[in-house]
Amino acid sequence: MKKHVIGVDIGGTNLRGAVVDSHGNVISRERIASDAHIGIDNLIRNLALLINKLRSDHDITGIGIGVPGILDSENGIITQAPNIRNAANFPIRKVLKNKISADIPIFIENDANCAALGEHAFGVGKNYSSLIMITLGTGVGGGMILNGRLWSGANGMGGEIGHIKIYPEGNKCNCGHRGCLESYASLSGLKIQIKKGIAENRINKSLISKINNTVEDKLPELLFAEAKNGNRFTKKLWEDFGTSLGIGISSITNLLNPEIVVVGGGIANAWQMFLPSLKQTVKDNTLTGPYKKLKISRSKLKDDAGILGAASLAMKQN
Amino acid sequence: MKKHVIGVDIGGTNLRGAVVDSHGNVISRERIASDAHIGIDNLIRNLALLINKLRSDHDITGIGIGVPGILDSENGIITQAPNIRNAANFPIRKVLKNKISADIPIFIENDANCAALGEHAFGVGKNYSSLIMITLGTGVGGGMILNGRLWSGANGMGGEIGHIKIYPEGNKCNCGHRGCLESYASLSGLKIQIKKGIAENRINKSLISKINNTVEDKLPELLFAEAKNGNRFTKKLWEDFGTSLGIGISSITNLLNPEIVVVGGGIANAWQMFLPSLKQTVKDNTLTGPYKKLKISRSKLKDDAGILGAASLAMKQN
């Protein structure tokens, strides 16, 4: 029996896990509810269920878990995780190890960092020693690989790419401050721009009613479809989205001079709509040297980036 | 005879060098003209003179040199150095080694990176594994230590802290783009703000004539003295300077979550004048987690940061 690892991605709604071989191939996968909003005990029970299901037919040498929160990875502790009830200072590694009753090493890492690790190990960042991962979703998440290693900051809070300032006196961000990248290039940002558009009478009524009848999760999809159909407001919306993201990427590139920036997350599905202005803005705002070296690419692993990154944590010790 | 190293800082005007012991103490120092503007051959001759003078009384085990430009440090080559004539693609290590006729290992590194290394090895950053160095001069330079190691980018062009965007549609920067930190928080930035002040009639005539009678190098000093004397325009000038620098530091901190940001360079002499607005802006724009961990400090080594950082390069192999 070949040696495999398990990678798990903890989401607000679902737990997704997979058995992964050393080349990053998914051998089998499972998905169950996370119940993270109910509480950490429920989450642990579901995690154990998922893991025991996955390992029943495989010789598993390690388990990696991507957690949405701030972690003390070394000691296996969740420091803070707003989307998991009662998870503050929770020793997830120890508790989970007891629960699955098996002596398999468990590794935890922030979920956005896992996405960066995944793309670096098995995705578009495979051959690069420096990589910036940007995930576009409700907010803007990120992870950084520098010198071939994850840089997660002095107290595990680095990579908050969404909170680079792009317009210091601009949109109010979820973090309470103003002008962060997240307040432009995310679902939150899109919603702000739509609100402005409505207030300034720049959106026609039929689009407004479509927007009102769309659940939040599906909003980027609608806006993408409308732009593809030639709707002027949404075309401009994606153009501005690309410009904002481009300003952020330029700042990061001038500062860090990375080899590759990988753009993932659900909103990356609108890639073709915001890529032209993104590219132009990066070109217009990046110093020649770092610009020459830079590659900007869409995520290859998409939804699996987190799972594969988590799995890669568990491979290192093999 | 104890083992020492030599650290050298190549400036546009002067070469400054010192014999340094393993604790970062300067044992002896020399300064001669660099003649960098005349050409690389003159610079090499002067470098050899300086080094041979310094090593005449000491057993030197290594030489570190801070070079103002983009380097291939591994191979000892200057890739590009706008302030040294004819220096493009120049194999400085090989040529200098022949010139000093001694088998002493020579290390080169970008001068701003040397300042970061100096503060990290012997200055205020001594006990930290992550440090961002910001040097305020004609422009804004910088260097980054992450995970205890220098991160100088994928092709040696990282750390261009001066070209983080702070106001994307703002001042025109020397790099040709708009709104870079350097176009606000540097001598170039101060000059732009003065120009605006004159155009908008916000500066009184006596100050204008003082400014016109001051050589560029001494301008920050004058502006500092005027602010200390209560001049309203210059007080506001330094306040805005601190705000701009604060926005840049917030972006860097949200992204990288470093332990310490060290501010050096000639303009740091006006520290007390721009610190209040700098501190307030950083507080107002940084995420709680990274903010808690962050220390902002003035350079301790001042003019010696570069020399000591260069020296530290040569110590590593001892």
XYZ file of C-alpha atoms in Angstrom:
636
model
C 0.000 0.000 0.000
C 1.438 3.335 -1.062
C 1.887 6.071 1.488
C -0.570 8.919 1.236
C -1.573 11.979 3.230
C -4.882 13.667 3.949
C -5.532 17.345 3.227
C -8.568 19.065 4.751
C -10.043 22.496 4.097
C -12.314 23.828 6.852
C -14.955 26.142 5.426
C -17.726 28.029 7.149
C -20.273 25.640 5.625
C -18.415 22.534 4.507
C -15.453 20.391 5.374
C -13.694 19.165 2.269
C -10.975 16.577 2.484
C -8.985 14.321 0.212
C -6.462 11.521 0.214
C -3.515 12.828 -1.783
C -0.453 11.084 -3.188
C 3.046 12.545 -3.190
C 2.521 14.110 -6.628
C -0.540 16.039 -5.504
C -3.031 13.705 -7.153
C -6.353 13.353 -5.383
C -6.982 9.619 -4.774
C -10.345 10.018 -3.093
C -12.359 12.853 -1.649
C -15.142 13.556 0.834
C -17.273 16.523 1.788
C -19.517 16.925 4.846
C -21.072 19.821 6.751
C -18.623 21.633 9.037
C -21.134 22.953 11.604
C -18.439 25.533 12.425
C -21.117 28.083 13.291
C -22.596 25.748 15.944
C -19.321 25.334 17.759
C -15.844 23.872 17.843
C -17.014 20.573 19.405
C -19.297 19.881 16.468
C -16.543 20.831 14.060
C -14.124 18.423 15.746
C -16.659 15.597 15.602
C -17.218 16.221 11.890
C -13.487 16.512 11.221
C -12.893 13.138 12.910
C -15.722 11.601 10.885
C -14.307 12.952 7.633
C -10.764 11.874 8.402
C -11.721 8.388 9.562
C -13.788 7.907 6.423
C -10.872 9.015 4.224
C -8.268 6.912 5.961
C -10.280 3.695 6.093
C -8.809 2.393 2.822
C -5.412 4.042 2.858
C -2.148 4.025 4.743
C -2.057 7.637 5.888
C 1.258 9.093 7.088
C 0.098 12.620 7.920
C -2.866 14.965 8.042
C -2.786 18.651 7.063
C -5.658 20.992 7.870
C -6.370 24.478 6.547
C -8.164 26.543 9.193
C -9.874 29.896 8.544
C -8.269 31.907 11.315
C -5.140 32.993 13.084
C -3.150 30.035 14.351
C -0.194 29.034 16.428
C 0.725 26.381 13.873
C 3.777 25.186 15.742
C 1.761 24.272 18.810
C -1.353 23.222 16.932
C -3.585 25.873 18.475
C -6.318 28.052 16.952
C -5.629 31.533 18.322
C -8.666 33.195 16.807
C -11.239 32.118 14.221
C -14.279 34.393 13.893
C -16.150 31.870 11.731
C -15.802 28.944 14.150
C -17.796 29.347 17.337
C -15.831 29.049 20.609
C -12.580 28.335 18.821
C -10.373 30.954 20.487
C -7.205 29.418 21.953
C -8.421 25.926 21.115
C -5.752 23.140 20.984
C -7.193 21.588 17.830
C -4.276 19.257 17.129
C -4.315 17.604 20.549
C -8.097 17.267 20.724
C -8.412 15.934 17.182
C -5.607 13.424 17.721
C -7.457 11.953 20.695
C -10.711 11.912 18.742
C -9.394 9.963 15.743
C -7.505 7.554 18.053
C -4.563 7.164 15.720
C -0.963 8.199 15.970
C -0.825 10.207 12.760
C 0.954 13.563 12.818
C -1.403 16.496 12.305
C -0.385 19.882 10.868
C -2.479 23.035 10.804
C -2.056 26.219 8.788
C -4.192 29.242 7.924
C -6.431 28.458 4.926
C -5.170 31.297 2.717
C -1.607 30.203 3.420
C -2.623 26.653 2.456
C -3.847 27.933 -0.911
C -0.430 29.548 -1.463
C 1.337 26.333 -0.426
C -0.925 24.331 -2.739
C -0.214 26.447 -5.810
C 3.475 26.419 -4.922
C 3.684 22.661 -4.487
C 1.389 21.474 -7.273
C -0.135 24.413 -9.176
C 1.021 27.269 -11.408
C 3.687 28.220 -8.855
C 5.432 24.878 -9.023
C 8.730 26.096 -10.410
C 9.024 29.368 -8.521
C 10.676 30.115 -5.197
C 8.600 33.252 -4.567
C 4.845 33.370 -4.962
C 2.065 35.686 -3.842
C -1.375 34.093 -3.661
C -4.402 36.393 -3.787
C -7.829 34.862 -3.180
C -10.799 36.945 -4.258
C -13.959 36.076 -2.338
C -16.128 37.869 0.182
C -12.867 39.525 1.173
C -9.339 39.403 -0.228
C -7.107 36.756 1.307
C -3.510 35.989 0.668
C -0.419 33.983 1.329
C 3.237 34.508 0.523
C 6.046 32.135 -0.331
C 9.452 33.822 -0.176
C 12.772 32.005 -0.519
C 10.715 28.837 -1.015
C 9.170 29.155 2.435
C 5.835 30.371 3.704
C 6.105 33.813 5.285
C 3.144 34.192 7.596
C 4.352 37.125 9.632
C 5.832 37.731 13.047
C 2.680 36.584 14.822
C 1.002 34.614 12.061
C -0.897 37.585 10.706
C 1.060 38.357 7.575
C -0.341 38.083 4.089
C -3.287 40.397 4.718
C -3.070 41.483 1.121
C -6.629 42.754 1.316
C -5.534 45.486 3.667
C -2.909 47.142 1.554
C -4.064 50.711 1.055
C -4.952 51.565 -2.479
C -7.040 54.726 -2.007
C -6.331 56.001 1.546
C -9.413 58.173 1.647
C -11.581 55.767 -0.309
C -14.190 53.116 0.478
C -14.808 52.073 4.061
C -13.462 48.563 4.549
C -14.822 45.726 6.703
C -11.751 46.145 8.914
C -12.978 49.592 9.932
C -10.291 51.466 8.011
C -10.523 53.182 4.639
C -9.261 52.473 1.141
C -8.047 48.900 1.605
C -7.766 46.687 -1.485
C -10.527 44.499 -0.005
C -12.983 47.390 -0.154
C -12.577 47.368 -3.954
C -11.476 43.964 -5.237
C -13.807 41.533 -3.460
C -17.505 40.722 -3.160
C -17.679 43.402 -0.451
C -16.054 45.844 -2.841
C -18.420 44.954 -5.689
C -21.381 45.558 -3.379
C -20.037 48.991 -2.423
C -19.604 49.910 -6.089
C -23.151 48.731 -6.907
C -24.548 50.825 -4.061
C -22.699 53.843 -5.448
C -23.956 53.067 -8.938
C -27.542 52.959 -7.708
C -27.148 56.181 -5.723
C -25.654 57.915 -8.752
C -28.316 56.562 -11.085
C -25.828 54.688 -13.253
C -27.606 51.298 -13.210
C -30.733 50.569 -15.202
C -33.802 49.244 -13.417
C -33.786 45.818 -14.986
C -30.261 45.171 -13.692
C -31.177 46.488 -10.252
C -34.046 44.052 -10.039
C -31.816 41.177 -11.188
C -29.280 42.136 -8.510
C -31.985 42.264 -5.855
C -33.187 38.801 -6.840
C -29.731 37.237 -6.657
C -28.284 35.652 -3.511
C -25.022 37.226 -2.466
C -22.911 34.201 -3.349
C -24.137 34.280 -6.931
C -23.715 38.028 -7.397
C -20.244 37.907 -9.042
C -21.593 35.348 -11.498
C -24.498 37.620 -12.436
C -22.207 40.631 -12.816
C -19.897 38.585 -15.011
C -22.731 37.365 -17.231
C -24.120 40.890 -17.571
C -20.728 42.283 -18.567
C -20.313 39.501 -21.115
C -23.662 40.508 -22.561
C -22.369 44.026 -23.010
C -24.007 45.796 -20.066
C -22.100 49.034 -19.699
C -22.255 49.461 -15.930
C -20.998 45.966 -15.177
C -18.262 46.224 -17.820
C -16.988 49.345 -16.077
C -17.390 47.602 -12.712
C -14.999 44.825 -13.734
C -12.654 47.303 -15.381
C -12.406 49.244 -12.101
C -12.048 45.962 -10.227
C -9.007 45.106 -12.352
C -7.542 48.587 -11.904
C -7.831 48.350 -8.104
C -6.339 44.877 -8.008
C -3.592 46.098 -10.326
C -2.650 48.933 -7.983
C -2.394 46.434 -5.132
C -0.314 44.012 -7.181
C 2.005 46.856 -8.272
C 2.650 47.866 -4.665
C 3.320 44.264 -3.687
C 5.588 43.754 -6.687
C 7.604 46.942 -6.119
C 8.016 45.911 -2.492
C 8.601 42.178 -2.764
C 9.722 41.539 -6.368
C 8.076 38.106 -6.513
C 8.286 35.726 -9.448
C 4.592 34.976 -9.654
C 1.288 36.360 -8.396
C -1.489 33.763 -8.447
C -5.097 34.956 -8.435
C -7.705 32.527 -7.104
C -10.994 32.443 -5.219
C -14.533 32.410 -6.595
C -14.368 35.861 -8.165
C -11.377 34.821 -10.263
C -14.021 33.249 -12.502
C -14.513 36.756 -13.898
C -10.817 36.724 -14.861
C -11.291 37.557 -18.558
C -13.417 40.574 -17.644
C -10.939 42.242 -15.284
C -7.644 40.991 -16.738
C -7.151 43.745 -19.383
C -7.333 46.659 -16.902
C -5.401 44.644 -14.308
C -2.569 44.035 -16.757
C -2.502 47.635 -17.954
C -2.458 49.025 -14.396
C 0.334 46.698 -13.320
C 2.333 47.714 -16.386
C 1.719 51.413 -15.688
C 2.658 51.244 -11.998
C 5.411 48.701 -11.563
C 9.139 49.426 -11.723
C 10.823 48.014 -14.825
C 13.033 45.470 -13.050
C 10.406 43.743 -10.923
C 7.893 44.029 -13.796
C 10.147 42.099 -16.149
C 10.396 39.239 -13.682
C 6.712 39.147 -12.763
C 4.207 36.585 -13.983
C 0.515 36.996 -13.144
C -1.518 33.859 -13.425
C -4.908 32.529 -12.569
C -5.023 29.739 -9.995
C -4.733 26.315 -11.570
C -5.931 24.246 -8.648
C -8.984 26.436 -7.974
C -11.084 24.898 -5.168
C -8.432 22.271 -4.477
C -5.602 24.723 -3.737
C -6.376 24.711 0.002
C -6.730 20.926 0.283
C -3.515 20.294 -1.643
C -1.634 22.937 0.328
C -2.801 21.369 3.571
C -1.723 17.989 2.219
C 1.701 19.407 1.331
C 2.235 20.321 5.003
C 1.893 16.666 5.893
C 4.212 15.513 3.118
C 7.219 17.467 4.277
C 7.849 15.129 7.185
C 7.672 11.977 5.040
C 46.042 39.519 16.395
C 42.250 39.257 16.510
C 40.295 38.497 13.379
C 38.404 41.435 11.939
C 36.473 42.275 8.791
C 36.161 45.384 6.651
C 32.830 47.010 5.811
C 32.624 49.578 3.020
C 29.791 51.864 1.960
C 30.038 53.234 -1.597
C 28.396 56.622 -1.848
C 28.006 58.919 -4.827
C 30.572 61.284 -3.311
C 32.514 59.349 -0.681
C 33.753 55.895 0.109
C 33.490 55.172 3.795
C 35.048 52.068 5.278
C 35.848 50.595 8.654
C 37.603 47.710 10.334
C 34.949 46.017 12.444
C 35.189 43.364 15.150
C 32.753 40.482 15.569
C 30.559 42.502 17.941
C 30.073 45.291 15.427
C 32.553 47.664 17.069
C 34.398 49.986 14.708
C 38.147 49.567 15.323
C 39.304 52.120 12.776
C 37.735 54.023 9.920
C 38.652 55.810 6.699
C 36.885 58.038 4.219
C 38.042 59.061 0.724
C 36.411 60.406 -2.425
C 34.645 57.744 -4.475
C 34.904 59.393 -7.910
C 31.941 57.177 -8.836
C 30.701 59.821 -11.244
C 34.000 59.733 -13.178
C 33.853 56.024 -13.751
C 34.084 52.523 -12.402
C 37.872 52.347 -12.917
C 38.435 55.336 -10.649
C 36.054 53.878 -8.107
C 37.943 50.571 -8.105
C 41.277 52.339 -7.649
C 39.877 54.301 -4.694
C 38.263 51.220 -3.209
C 41.573 49.368 -3.339
C 43.330 52.352 -1.742
C 40.774 52.501 1.077
C 40.842 48.761 1.713
C 44.637 48.497 1.671
C 44.861 51.395 4.091
C 42.375 49.764 6.443
C 43.934 46.338 6.354
C 47.531 47.437 6.849
C 47.359 47.005 10.640
C 44.798 44.235 10.928
C 44.296 40.588 10.118
C 41.282 40.853 7.830
C 39.230 37.722 7.137
C 36.627 39.211 4.832
C 35.432 42.347 3.076
C 31.808 43.398 2.649
C 30.795 46.201 0.311
C 27.495 48.053 0.038
C 26.892 49.168 -3.552
C 24.212 51.665 -4.645
C 22.620 49.619 -7.394
C 21.124 46.357 -8.521
C 23.540 43.486 -8.062
C 24.084 39.859 -8.759
C 25.524 39.362 -5.283
C 26.144 35.670 -5.701
C 28.442 36.221 -8.656
C 29.888 39.522 -7.434
C 28.587 41.547 -10.370
C 27.043 45.022 -10.523
C 24.030 44.627 -12.821
C 23.063 48.291 -12.877
C 24.157 51.342 -10.876
C 22.962 54.687 -12.216
C 25.271 56.638 -9.874
C 28.466 54.858 -10.892
C 29.585 55.619 -14.415
C 30.118 52.605 -16.699
C 29.269 50.134 -13.979
C 26.636 48.074 -15.814
C 27.446 44.344 -15.738
C 30.771 45.025 -14.052
C 32.425 42.064 -12.236
C 33.436 44.179 -9.245
C 34.456 41.286 -6.987
C 36.875 39.741 -9.466
C 38.432 43.062 -10.508
C 38.785 44.332 -6.962
C 40.317 41.056 -5.791
C 43.058 41.376 -8.402
C 43.581 45.020 -7.529
C 44.154 44.490 -3.796
C 46.370 41.449 -4.480
C 45.172 39.517 -1.469
C 43.158 36.370 -1.100
C 40.435 37.812 1.085
C 36.827 36.864 0.316
C 34.760 39.824 -0.911
C 30.970 40.096 -0.565
C 28.734 42.680 -2.197
C 25.165 43.671 -1.440
C 22.865 46.557 -2.313
C 23.454 49.514 0.037
C 19.879 49.748 1.342
C 19.940 46.028 2.064
C 23.234 46.576 3.915
C 21.538 49.146 6.155
C 18.833 46.576 6.984
C 21.477 43.938 7.686
C 23.396 46.402 9.880
C 20.413 47.299 12.043
C 19.516 43.615 12.246
C 22.982 42.489 13.270
C 24.029 45.335 15.567
C 21.316 48.003 15.814
C 17.750 48.361 17.077
C 16.736 45.224 15.184
C 19.190 42.985 16.999
C 16.639 40.745 18.700
C 14.103 40.477 15.910
C 13.799 37.923 13.132
C 11.773 40.243 10.871
C 12.728 43.833 10.148
C 11.814 46.431 7.554
C 14.395 49.171 7.041
C 13.241 52.448 5.500
C 15.868 55.022 4.569
C 14.645 58.543 3.983
C 16.957 60.532 1.722
C 16.685 61.962 -1.772
C 14.427 58.983 -2.362
C 13.052 56.280 -0.114
C 15.154 53.134 0.090
C 14.543 49.956 1.920
C 15.559 46.480 2.892
C 13.708 43.572 4.402
C 14.739 40.812 6.788
C 12.166 38.006 6.960
C 12.677 34.731 8.825
C 16.060 36.120 9.860
C 17.193 36.357 6.243
C 17.495 39.191 3.773
C 14.713 39.076 1.176
C 15.927 41.021 -1.805
C 13.436 39.790 -4.352
C 13.352 37.327 -7.196
C 15.884 39.310 -9.231
C 17.442 41.436 -6.522
C 14.982 44.279 -6.905
C 12.811 43.787 -3.860
C 12.549 46.254 -1.023
C 11.556 49.177 -3.235
C 9.527 50.513 -0.360
C 9.562 53.959 -1.954
C 7.367 52.678 -4.758
C 4.465 51.398 -2.761
C 1.448 53.376 -3.930
C -0.013 55.638 -1.307
C -2.082 58.009 -3.451
C -2.512 56.338 -6.887
C -3.482 59.567 -8.607
C -1.124 61.735 -6.579
C 2.315 63.280 -7.022
C 4.445 62.354 -10.007
C 7.337 60.196 -8.809
C 10.928 60.049 -10.078
C 10.181 56.548 -11.380
C 7.701 58.027 -13.845
C 4.616 56.674 -12.097
C 2.219 58.457 -9.754
C 1.514 58.425 -6.055
C 4.513 56.405 -4.847
C 5.596 56.808 -1.214
C 8.857 58.332 -2.494
C 6.967 61.215 -4.071
C 5.820 62.220 -0.550
C 8.221 60.980 2.129
C 11.651 61.952 0.779
C 13.637 65.025 -0.199
C 11.996 64.768 -3.630
C 8.611 64.661 -1.930
C 9.398 67.656 0.271
C 10.408 69.631 -2.803
C 7.116 68.785 -4.543
C 5.162 69.916 -1.478
C 7.126 73.171 -1.298
C 6.434 73.839 -4.965
C 2.728 73.301 -4.321
C 2.902 75.559 -1.263
C 4.472 78.352 -3.304
C 1.959 77.941 -6.137
C -0.916 78.039 -3.653
C 0.532 81.021 -1.803
C 0.872 79.150 1.485
C 4.506 80.032 2.187
C 5.631 83.440 3.371
C 8.290 85.328 1.430
C 10.993 85.144 4.078
C 10.797 81.338 4.115
C 10.821 81.200 0.312
C 14.009 83.232 0.220
C 15.595 81.007 2.887
C 14.639 77.945 0.858
C 16.106 79.463 -2.301
C 19.366 80.186 -0.483
C 19.747 76.656 0.845
C 21.568 73.886 -0.999
C 19.384 70.878 -1.610
C 21.218 68.636 0.851
C 20.556 71.054 3.688
C 16.898 71.627 2.850
C 15.456 69.055 5.306
C 17.548 70.627 8.072
C 16.143 74.069 7.295
C 12.588 72.766 7.161
C 13.120 71.032 10.478
C 14.510 74.157 12.156
C 11.669 76.276 10.799
C 9.058 73.846 12.100
C 10.750 73.799 15.487
C 10.499 77.586 15.508
C 6.767 77.307 14.982
C 6.492 78.114 11.273
C 3.045 76.924 10.290
C 3.733 75.794 6.727
C 6.709 73.639 7.663
C 4.895 72.162 10.661
C 2.123 71.032 8.349
C 4.751 69.820 5.850
C 6.232 67.437 8.428
C 2.806 66.414 9.626
C 1.839 65.410 6.069
C 5.221 63.712 5.683
C 4.451 61.560 8.732
C 0.957 60.780 7.452
C 2.295 59.625 4.080
C 5.002 57.512 5.657
C 2.388 56.113 8.037
C 0.151 54.984 5.174
C 3.116 53.211 3.606
C 4.096 51.547 6.887
C 0.488 50.426 7.460
C 0.336 48.752 4.060
C 3.662 47.034 4.666
C 2.593 45.934 8.146
C -0.772 44.571 7.021
C 1.003 42.668 4.282
C 4.137 41.452 6.018
C 3.413 41.592 9.773
C 7.012 42.445 10.706
C 8.301 42.817 14.241
C 10.077 46.102 13.687
C 10.219 48.923 11.171
C 13.438 50.933 11.395
C 13.516 54.442 9.965
C 16.910 55.847 8.970
C 18.544 58.125 6.419
C 19.308 61.830 6.691
C 15.696 62.973 6.887
C 15.120 60.782 9.943
C 16.771 63.685 11.788
C 13.374 65.379 11.653
C 11.957 62.349 13.513
C 10.353 64.287 16.353
C 8.543 66.506 13.882
C 6.879 63.750 11.839
C 6.570 61.036 14.488
C 3.199 62.121 15.982
C 1.283 62.001 12.675
C 3.207 58.885 11.623
C 2.195 57.063 14.797
C -1.428 58.174 14.566
C -1.729 57.152 10.908
C -0.211 53.734 11.553
C -2.601 53.236 14.472
C -5.571 54.313 12.336
C -4.715 52.101 9.361
C -3.164 48.903 10.650
C -5.043 45.718 11.543
C -5.133 45.030 15.281
C -3.044 41.837 15.230
C -0.058 43.093 13.241
C -0.300 46.473 15.000
C 0.110 44.875 18.421
C 3.289 43.142 17.324
C 4.791 46.160 15.539
C 7.570 48.324 16.861
C 8.594 51.478 14.962
C 12.016 52.759 15.794
C 14.529 55.253 14.579
C 17.807 53.860 13.261
C 20.382 53.444 15.995
C 23.451 53.060 13.819
C 22.614 56.057 11.594
C 25.433 56.624 9.082
C 27.169 53.426 10.144
C 24.253 51.095 9.370
C 25.509 50.465 5.833
C 29.134 49.889 6.826
C 28.198 47.525 9.642
C 25.728 45.668 7.448
C 28.400 45.242 4.791
C 30.774 44.031 7.511
C 28.167 41.522 8.712
C 28.166 39.919 5.241
C 31.851 39.150 5.661
C 31.414 37.800 9.182
C 28.999 35.045 8.231
C 31.712 32.957 6.639
C 34.064 33.219 9.621
